Coordinates of N, CA and C in Angstrom, one line a residue:
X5 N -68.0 161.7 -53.1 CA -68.3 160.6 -54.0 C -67.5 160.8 -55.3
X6 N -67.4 162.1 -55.6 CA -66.5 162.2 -57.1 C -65.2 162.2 -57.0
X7 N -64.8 162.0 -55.8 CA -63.2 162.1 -55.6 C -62.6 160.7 -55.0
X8 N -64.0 159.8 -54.7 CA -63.9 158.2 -54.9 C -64.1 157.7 -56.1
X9 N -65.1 157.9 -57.1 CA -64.9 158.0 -58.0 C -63.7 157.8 -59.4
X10 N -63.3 159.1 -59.1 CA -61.6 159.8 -59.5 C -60.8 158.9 -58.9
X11 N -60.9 158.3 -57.7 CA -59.4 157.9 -57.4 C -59.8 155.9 -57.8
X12 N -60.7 155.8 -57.8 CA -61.0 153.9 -58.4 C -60.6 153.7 -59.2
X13 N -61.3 155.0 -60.5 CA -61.0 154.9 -61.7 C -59.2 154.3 -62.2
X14 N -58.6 155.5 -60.8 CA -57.2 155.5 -61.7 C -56.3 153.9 -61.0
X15 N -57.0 153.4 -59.7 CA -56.2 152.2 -59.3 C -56.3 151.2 -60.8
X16 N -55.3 150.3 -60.3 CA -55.1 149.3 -61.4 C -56.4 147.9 -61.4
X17 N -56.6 147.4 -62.3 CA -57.3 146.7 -62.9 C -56.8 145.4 -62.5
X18 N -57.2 144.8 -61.1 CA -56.4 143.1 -61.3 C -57.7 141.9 -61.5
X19 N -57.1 141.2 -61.7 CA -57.9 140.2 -62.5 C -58.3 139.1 -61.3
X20 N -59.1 138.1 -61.9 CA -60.0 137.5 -61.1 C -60.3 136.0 -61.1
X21 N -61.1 135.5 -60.8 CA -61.4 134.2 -60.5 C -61.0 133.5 -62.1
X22 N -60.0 132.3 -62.2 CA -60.4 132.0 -63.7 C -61.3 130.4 -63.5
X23 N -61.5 130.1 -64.9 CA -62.8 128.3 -64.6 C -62.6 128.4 -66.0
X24 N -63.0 126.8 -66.3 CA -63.0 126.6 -67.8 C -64.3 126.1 -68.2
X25 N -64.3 126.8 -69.1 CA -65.9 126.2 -69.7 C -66.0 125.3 -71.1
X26 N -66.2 124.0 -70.3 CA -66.3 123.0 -70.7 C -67.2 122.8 -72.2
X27 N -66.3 122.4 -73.3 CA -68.0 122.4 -74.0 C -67.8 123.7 -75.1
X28 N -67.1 124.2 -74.8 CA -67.4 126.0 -75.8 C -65.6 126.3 -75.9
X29 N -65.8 127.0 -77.4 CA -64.9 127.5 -77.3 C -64.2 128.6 -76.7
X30 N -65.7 129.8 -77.0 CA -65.2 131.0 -76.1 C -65.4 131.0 -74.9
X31 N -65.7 132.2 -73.9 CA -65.8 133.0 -72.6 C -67.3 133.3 -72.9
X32 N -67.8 133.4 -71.5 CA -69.0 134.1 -71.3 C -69.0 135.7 -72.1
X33 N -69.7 136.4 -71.9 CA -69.6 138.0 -71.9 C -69.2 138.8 -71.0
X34 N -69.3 137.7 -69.5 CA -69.2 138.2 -68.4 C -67.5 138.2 -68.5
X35 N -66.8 137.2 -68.7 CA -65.5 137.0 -68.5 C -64.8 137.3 -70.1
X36 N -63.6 136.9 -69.6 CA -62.6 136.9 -70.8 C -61.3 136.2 -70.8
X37 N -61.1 135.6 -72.7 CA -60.4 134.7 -72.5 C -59.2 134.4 -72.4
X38 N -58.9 133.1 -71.7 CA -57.3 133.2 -71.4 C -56.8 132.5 -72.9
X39 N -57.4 131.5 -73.0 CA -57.0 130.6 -73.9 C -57.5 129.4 -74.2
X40 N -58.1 128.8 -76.0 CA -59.0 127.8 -75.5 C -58.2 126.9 -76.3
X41 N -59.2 125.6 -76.7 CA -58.2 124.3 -76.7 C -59.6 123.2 -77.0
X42 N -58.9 122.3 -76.9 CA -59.6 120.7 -76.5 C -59.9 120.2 -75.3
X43 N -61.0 119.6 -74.8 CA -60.7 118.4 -73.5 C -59.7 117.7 -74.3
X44 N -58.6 117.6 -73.3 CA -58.5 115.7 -73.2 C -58.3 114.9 -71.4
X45 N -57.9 113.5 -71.9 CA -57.9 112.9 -70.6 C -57.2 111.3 -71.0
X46 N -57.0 110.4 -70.4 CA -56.4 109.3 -70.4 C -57.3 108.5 -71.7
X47 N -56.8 107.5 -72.0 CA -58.1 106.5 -72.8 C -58.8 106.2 -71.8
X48 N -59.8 106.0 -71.9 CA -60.6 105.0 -71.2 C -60.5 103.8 -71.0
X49 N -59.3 102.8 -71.5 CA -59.0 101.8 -71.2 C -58.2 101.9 -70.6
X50 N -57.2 102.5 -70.3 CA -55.9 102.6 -69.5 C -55.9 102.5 -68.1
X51 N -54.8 102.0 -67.2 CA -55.1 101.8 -65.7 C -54.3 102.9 -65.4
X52 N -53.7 103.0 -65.9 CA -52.2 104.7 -65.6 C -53.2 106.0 -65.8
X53 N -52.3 106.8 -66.0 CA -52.4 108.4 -66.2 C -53.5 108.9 -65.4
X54 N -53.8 110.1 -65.7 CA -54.8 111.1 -65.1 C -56.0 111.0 -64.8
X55 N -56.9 111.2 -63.8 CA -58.6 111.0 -63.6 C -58.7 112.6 -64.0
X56 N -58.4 113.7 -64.3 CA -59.2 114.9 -64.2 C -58.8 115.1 -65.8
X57 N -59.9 116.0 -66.3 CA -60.2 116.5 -67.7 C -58.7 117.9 -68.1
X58 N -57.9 117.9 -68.7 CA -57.5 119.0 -69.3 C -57.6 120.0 -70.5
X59 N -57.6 120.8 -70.2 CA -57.3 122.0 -71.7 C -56.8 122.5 -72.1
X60 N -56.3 121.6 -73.6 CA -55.4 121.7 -73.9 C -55.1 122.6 -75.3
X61 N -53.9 124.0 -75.1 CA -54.0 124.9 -76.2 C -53.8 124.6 -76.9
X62 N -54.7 125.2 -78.0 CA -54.7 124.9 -79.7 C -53.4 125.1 -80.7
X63 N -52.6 126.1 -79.4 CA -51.0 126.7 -80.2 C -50.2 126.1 -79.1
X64 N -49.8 124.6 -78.8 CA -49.0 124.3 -77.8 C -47.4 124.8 -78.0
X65 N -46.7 124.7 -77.4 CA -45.5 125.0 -76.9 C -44.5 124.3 -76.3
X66 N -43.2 123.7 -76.7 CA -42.4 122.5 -76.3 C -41.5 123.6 -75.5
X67 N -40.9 122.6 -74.9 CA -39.3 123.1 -74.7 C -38.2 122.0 -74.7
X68 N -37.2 122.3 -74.5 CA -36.0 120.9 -75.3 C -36.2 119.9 -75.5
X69 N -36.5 119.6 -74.3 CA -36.8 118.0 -73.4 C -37.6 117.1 -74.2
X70 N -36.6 116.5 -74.8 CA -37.9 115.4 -75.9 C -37.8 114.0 -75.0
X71 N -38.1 113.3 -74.2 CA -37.8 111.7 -74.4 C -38.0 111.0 -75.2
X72 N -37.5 109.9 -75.3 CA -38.0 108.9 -76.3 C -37.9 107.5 -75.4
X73 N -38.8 106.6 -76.0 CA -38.7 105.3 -75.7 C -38.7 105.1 -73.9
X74 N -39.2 106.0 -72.9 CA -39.3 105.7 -71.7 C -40.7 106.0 -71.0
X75 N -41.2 105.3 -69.9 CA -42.6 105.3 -69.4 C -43.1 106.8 -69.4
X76 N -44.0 107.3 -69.8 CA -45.1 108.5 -69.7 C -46.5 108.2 -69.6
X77 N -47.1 109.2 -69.7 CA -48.2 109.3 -69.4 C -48.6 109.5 -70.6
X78 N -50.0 109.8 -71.4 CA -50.8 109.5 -72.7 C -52.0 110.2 -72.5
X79 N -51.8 111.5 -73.7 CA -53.0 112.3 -73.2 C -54.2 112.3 -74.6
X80 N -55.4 112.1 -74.5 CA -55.8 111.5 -75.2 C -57.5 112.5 -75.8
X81 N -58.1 112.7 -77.2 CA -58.8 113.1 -76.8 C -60.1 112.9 -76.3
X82 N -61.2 113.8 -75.8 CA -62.4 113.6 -75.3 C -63.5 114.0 -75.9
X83 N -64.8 113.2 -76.7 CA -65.8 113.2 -77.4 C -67.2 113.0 -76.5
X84 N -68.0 113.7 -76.6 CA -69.5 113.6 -76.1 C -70.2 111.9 -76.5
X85 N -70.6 111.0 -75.2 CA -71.4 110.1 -76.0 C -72.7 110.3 -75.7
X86 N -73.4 111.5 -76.1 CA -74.8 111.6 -75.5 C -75.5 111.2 -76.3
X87 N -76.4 110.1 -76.6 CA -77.1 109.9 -77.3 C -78.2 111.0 -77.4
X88 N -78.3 111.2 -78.8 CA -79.6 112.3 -79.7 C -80.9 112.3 -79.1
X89 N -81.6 111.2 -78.8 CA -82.5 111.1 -78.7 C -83.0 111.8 -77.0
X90 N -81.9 112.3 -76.5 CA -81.9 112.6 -75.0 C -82.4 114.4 -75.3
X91 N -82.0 115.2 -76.1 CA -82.1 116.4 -76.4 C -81.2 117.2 -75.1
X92 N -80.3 116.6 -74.6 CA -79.9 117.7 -73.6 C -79.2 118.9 -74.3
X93 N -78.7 118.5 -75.5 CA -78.0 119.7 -75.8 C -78.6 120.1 -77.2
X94 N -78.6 121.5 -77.6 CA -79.2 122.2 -78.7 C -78.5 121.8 -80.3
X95 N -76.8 121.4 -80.0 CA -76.3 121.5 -81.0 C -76.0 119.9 -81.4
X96 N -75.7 119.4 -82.1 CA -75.3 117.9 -82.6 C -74.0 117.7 -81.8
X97 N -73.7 117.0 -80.8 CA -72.9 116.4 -80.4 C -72.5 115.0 -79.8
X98 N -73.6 114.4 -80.6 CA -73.5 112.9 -80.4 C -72.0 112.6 -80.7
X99 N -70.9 111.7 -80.1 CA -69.4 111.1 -81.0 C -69.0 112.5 -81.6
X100 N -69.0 113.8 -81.8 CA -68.2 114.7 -81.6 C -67.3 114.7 -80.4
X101 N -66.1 115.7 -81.1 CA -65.1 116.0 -80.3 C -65.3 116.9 -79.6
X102 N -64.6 117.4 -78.2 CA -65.3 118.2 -77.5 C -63.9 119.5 -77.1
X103 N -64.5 120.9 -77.2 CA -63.4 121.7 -76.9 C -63.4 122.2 -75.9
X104 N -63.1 123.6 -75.6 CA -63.2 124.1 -73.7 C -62.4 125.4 -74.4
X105 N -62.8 126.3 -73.0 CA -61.7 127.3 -73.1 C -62.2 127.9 -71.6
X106 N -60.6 128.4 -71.7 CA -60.3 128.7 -70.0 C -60.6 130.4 -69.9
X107 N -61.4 130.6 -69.0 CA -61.4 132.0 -69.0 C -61.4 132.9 -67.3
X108 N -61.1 134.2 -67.4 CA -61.1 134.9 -66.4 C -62.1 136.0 -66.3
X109 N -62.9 136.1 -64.7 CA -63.8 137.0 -64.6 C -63.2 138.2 -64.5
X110 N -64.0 139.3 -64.8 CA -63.4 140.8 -64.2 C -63.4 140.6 -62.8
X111 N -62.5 140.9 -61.9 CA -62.1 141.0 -61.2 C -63.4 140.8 -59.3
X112 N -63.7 139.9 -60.1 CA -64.4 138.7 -59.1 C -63.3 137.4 -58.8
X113 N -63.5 137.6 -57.4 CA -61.9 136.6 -57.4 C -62.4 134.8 -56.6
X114 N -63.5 134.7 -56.1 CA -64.3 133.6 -56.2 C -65.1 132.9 -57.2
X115 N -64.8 131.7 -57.4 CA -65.8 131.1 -58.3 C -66.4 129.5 -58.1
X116 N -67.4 129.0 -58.6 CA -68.1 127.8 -57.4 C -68.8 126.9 -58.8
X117 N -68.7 126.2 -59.0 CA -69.4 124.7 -60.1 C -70.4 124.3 -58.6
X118 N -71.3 124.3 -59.0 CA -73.0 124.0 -58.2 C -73.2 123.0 -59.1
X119 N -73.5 121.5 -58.4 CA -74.3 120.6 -59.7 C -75.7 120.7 -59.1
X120 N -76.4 120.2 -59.9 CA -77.9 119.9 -59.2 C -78.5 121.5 -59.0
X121 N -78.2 122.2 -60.3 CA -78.8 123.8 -59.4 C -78.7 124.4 -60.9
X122 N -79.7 125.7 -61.3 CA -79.9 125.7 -62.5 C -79.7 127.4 -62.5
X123 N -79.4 128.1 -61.2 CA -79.2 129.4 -61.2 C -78.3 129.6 -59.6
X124 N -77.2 131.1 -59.7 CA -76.8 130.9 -58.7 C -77.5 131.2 -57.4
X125 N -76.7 131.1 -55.9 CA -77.2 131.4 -54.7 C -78.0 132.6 -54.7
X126 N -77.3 133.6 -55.0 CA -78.2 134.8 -55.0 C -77.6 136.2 -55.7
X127 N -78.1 137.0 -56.0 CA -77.7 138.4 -56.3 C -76.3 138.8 -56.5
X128 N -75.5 138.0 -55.4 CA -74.0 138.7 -55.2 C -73.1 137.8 -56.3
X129 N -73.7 136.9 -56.8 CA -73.0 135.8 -57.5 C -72.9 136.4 -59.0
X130 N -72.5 136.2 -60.2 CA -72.5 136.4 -61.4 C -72.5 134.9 -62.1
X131 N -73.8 134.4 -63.0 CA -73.9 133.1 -63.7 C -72.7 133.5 -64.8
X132 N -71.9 132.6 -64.6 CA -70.9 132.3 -65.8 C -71.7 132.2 -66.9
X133 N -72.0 130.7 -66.5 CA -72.5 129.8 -67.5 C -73.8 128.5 -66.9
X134 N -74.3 127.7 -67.4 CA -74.8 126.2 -66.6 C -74.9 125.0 -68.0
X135 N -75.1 124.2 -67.2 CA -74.8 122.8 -68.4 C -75.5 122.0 -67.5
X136 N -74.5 120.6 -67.7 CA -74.6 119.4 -67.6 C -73.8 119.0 -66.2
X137 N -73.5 118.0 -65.7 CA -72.7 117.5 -64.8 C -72.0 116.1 -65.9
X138 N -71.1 115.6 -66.0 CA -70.3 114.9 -66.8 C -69.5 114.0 -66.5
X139 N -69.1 112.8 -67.1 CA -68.2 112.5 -66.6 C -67.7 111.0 -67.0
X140 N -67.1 110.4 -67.0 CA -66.7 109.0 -67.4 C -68.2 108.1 -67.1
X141 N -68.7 107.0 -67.9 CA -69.9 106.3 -67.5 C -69.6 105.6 -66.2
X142 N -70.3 104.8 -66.0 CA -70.4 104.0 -64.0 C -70.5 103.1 -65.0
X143 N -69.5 101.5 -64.6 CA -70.2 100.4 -65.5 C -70.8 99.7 -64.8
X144 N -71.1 99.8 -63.5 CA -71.7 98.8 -62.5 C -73.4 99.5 -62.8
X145 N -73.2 100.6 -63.1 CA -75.0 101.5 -62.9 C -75.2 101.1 -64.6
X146 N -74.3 100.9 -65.2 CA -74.8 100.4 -66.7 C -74.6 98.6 -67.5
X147 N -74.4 98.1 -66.4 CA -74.0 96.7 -66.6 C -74.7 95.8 -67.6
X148 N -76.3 96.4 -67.8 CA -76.8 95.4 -68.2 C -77.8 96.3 -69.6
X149 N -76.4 97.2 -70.1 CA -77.0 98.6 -70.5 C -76.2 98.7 -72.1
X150 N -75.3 99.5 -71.9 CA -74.7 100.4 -72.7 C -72.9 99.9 -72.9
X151 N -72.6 99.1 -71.6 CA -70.9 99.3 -71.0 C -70.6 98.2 -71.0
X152 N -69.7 97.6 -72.3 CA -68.9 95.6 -71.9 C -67.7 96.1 -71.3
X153 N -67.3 97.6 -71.2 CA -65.9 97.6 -71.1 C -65.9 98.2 -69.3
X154 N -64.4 97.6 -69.1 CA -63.8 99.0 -67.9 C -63.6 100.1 -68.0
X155 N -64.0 100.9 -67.3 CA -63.5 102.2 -67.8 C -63.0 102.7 -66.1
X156 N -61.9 103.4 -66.1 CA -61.6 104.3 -64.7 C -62.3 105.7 -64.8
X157 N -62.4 106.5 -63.2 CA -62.6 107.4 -62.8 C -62.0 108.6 -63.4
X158 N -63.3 109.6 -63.3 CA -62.7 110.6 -63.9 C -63.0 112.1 -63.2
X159 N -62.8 113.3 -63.2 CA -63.7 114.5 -62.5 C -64.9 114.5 -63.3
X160 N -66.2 115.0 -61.9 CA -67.0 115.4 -62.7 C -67.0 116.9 -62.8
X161 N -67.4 117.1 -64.4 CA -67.0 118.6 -64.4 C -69.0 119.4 -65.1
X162 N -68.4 120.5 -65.2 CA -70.1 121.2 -65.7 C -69.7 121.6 -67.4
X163 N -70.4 120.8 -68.0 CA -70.2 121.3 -69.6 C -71.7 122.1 -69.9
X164 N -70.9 122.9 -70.8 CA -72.0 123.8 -71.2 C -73.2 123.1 -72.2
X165 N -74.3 124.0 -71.4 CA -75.7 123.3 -71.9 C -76.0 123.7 -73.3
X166 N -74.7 124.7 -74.2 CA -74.9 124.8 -75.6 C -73.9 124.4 -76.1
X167 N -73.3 123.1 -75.5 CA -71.9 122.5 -75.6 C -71.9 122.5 -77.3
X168 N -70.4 123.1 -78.2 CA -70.1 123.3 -79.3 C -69.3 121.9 -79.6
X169 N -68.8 121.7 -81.0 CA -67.8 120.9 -81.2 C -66.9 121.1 -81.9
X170 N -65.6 119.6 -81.9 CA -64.8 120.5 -82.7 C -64.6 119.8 -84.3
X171 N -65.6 118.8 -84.4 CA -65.7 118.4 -85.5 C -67.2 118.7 -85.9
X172 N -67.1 118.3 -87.4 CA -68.4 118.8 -88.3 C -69.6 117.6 -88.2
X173 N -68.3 116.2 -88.2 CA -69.2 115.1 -88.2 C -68.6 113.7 -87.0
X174 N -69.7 112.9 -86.5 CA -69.5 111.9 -85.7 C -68.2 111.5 -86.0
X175 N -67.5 110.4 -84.8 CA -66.6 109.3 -85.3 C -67.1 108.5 -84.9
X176 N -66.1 107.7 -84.8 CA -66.0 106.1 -83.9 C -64.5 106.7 -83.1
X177 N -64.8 106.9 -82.3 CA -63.6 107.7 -81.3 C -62.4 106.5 -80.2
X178 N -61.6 107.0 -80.7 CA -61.0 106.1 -79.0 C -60.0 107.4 -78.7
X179 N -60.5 107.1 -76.8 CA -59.9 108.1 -76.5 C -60.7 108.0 -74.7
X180 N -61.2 108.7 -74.5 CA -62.0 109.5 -73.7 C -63.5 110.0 -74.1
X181 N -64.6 109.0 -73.8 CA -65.6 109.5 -73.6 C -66.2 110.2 -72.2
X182 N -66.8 111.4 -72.7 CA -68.0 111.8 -71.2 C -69.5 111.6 -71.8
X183 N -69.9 111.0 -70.3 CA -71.3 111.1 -70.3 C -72.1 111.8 -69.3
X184 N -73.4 111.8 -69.6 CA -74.3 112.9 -68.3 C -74.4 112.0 -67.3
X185 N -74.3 112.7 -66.0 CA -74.4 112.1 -64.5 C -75.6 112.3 -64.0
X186 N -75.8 111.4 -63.7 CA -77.5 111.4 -62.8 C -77.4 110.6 -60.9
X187 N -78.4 111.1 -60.8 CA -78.3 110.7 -59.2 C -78.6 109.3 -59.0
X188 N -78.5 108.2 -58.3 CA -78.7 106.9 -57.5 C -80.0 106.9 -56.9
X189 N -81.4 106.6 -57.0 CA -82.6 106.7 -56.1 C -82.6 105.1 -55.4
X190 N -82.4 104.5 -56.2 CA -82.5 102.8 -56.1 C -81.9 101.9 -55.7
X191 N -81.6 101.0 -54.6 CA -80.6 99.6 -54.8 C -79.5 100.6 -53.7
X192 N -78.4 99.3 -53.5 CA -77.4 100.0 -52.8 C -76.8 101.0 -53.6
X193 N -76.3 102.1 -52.8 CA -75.1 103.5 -52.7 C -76.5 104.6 -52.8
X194 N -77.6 104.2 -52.7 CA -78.7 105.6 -53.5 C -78.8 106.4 -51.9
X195 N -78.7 108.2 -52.5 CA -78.7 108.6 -52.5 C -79.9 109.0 -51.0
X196 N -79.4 109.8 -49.9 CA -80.4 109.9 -49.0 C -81.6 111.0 -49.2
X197 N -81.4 111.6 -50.3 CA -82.0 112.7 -50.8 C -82.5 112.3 -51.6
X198 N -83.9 111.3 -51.9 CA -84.8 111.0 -52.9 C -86.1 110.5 -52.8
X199 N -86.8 111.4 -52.7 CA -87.1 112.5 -53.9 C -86.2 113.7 -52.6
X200 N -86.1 115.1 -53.1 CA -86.1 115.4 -54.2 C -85.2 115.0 -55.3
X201 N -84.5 114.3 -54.9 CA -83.4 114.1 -56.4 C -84.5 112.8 -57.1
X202 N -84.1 112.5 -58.4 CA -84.7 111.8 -59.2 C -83.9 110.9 -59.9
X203 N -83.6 109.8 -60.5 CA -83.2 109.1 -60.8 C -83.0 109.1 -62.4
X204 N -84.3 109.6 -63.0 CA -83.7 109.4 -64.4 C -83.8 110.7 -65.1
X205 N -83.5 111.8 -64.1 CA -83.0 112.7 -64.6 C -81.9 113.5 -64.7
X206 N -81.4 113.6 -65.7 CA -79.9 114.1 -65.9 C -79.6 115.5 -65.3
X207 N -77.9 116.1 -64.0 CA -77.7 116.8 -63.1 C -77.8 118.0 -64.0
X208 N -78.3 118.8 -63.8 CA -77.6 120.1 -64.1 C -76.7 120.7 -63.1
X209 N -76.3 121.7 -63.7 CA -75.1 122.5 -63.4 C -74.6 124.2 -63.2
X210 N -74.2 124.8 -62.3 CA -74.0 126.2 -63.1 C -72.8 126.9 -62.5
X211 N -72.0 127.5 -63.0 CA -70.6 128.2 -62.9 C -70.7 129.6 -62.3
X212 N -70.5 129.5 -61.3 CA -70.6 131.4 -60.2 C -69.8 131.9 -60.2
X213 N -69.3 133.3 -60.2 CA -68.3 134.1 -59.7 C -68.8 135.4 -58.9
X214 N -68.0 135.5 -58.0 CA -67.9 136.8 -57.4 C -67.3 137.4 -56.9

């Protein structure tokens, strides 16, 4: 055993599953950081660019290639529209901006986003983190609600349930909003699983490695 020991010790150190944690600047305790940043994503009015959320570093980096004046893509930022009165998150992030940071496990080289689940499978797993489930609003599930606008598709992703921000105070944002995702019980597309899923309550989430 001391000569397994002796010889682990001296193999090399490689690294492991990385995930971004949505919502926070740093890394768990468990992991470590690569580098953090902002969400962003397309505006929300736009028919072009990207459906998935990026993270984007705080010290970016060019290289020659400038265009000018020819079709691109538009990357834009992303603000929480959780209304206060909901309490899902501890810290003020109503119309704040929202950061992330990408991080790597010790050398756990699997990692799994679970929505609808508030701890992992079992023992072998390591909780990152858990949050929210997220994601562009539905305007057809909010028609007669909250939404006069279009909005396109976006990933849903797990933001942290002590989601930070990157401003001090609200705006009036354009850009990319996320909102909390909840399950369908009612009316056409609902869900075959209800009960146990529930309708007006918002998914949780939780981030595995192993």
């Amino acid at each position: 055993i001391l000569e397994w020991t002796q010889l682990s010790s001296s193999l090399p150190k490689y690294g492991g599953a990385t995930f971004t944690r949505w919502g926070r600047k740093s890394c768990p305790k468990t992991s470590k950081l690569i580098y953090n940043g902002q969400m962003a994503n397309s505006d929300f009015r736009a028919n072009g660019g990207g459906s998935n959320y990026l993270c984007l570093p705080s010290d970016p980096e060019y290289d020659s290639y400038a265009p000018d004046n020819v079709p691109h893509s538009v990357l834009t930022r992303v603000w929480y529209e959780t209304q206060e009165n909901l309490n899902a998150f501890p810290n003020p992030t109503f119309q704040h901006l929202a950061p992330c940071a990408v991080c790597e496990s010790d050398q756990r080289v699997t990692k799994v986003m679970i929505p609808a689940a508030v701890r992992c499978p079992n023992s072998d797993w390591v909780l990152e983190y858990k949050g929210y489930v997220m994601s562009m609003v539905d305007t057809h599930a909010n028609a007669k609600t909250v939404v006069t606008e279009d909005y396109y598709k976006t990933s849903y992703i797990c933001v942290d349930q002590a989601a930070e921000s990157l401003t001090s105070q609200p705006g009036d944002w354009s850009g990319s909003p996320i909102y909390l995702a909840r399950a369908q019980c009612t009316g056409a597309g609902a869900l075959g699983s209800c009960p146990p899923y529930k309708s007006g309550k918002a998914l949780s989430c939780v981030v595995c490695t192993k």
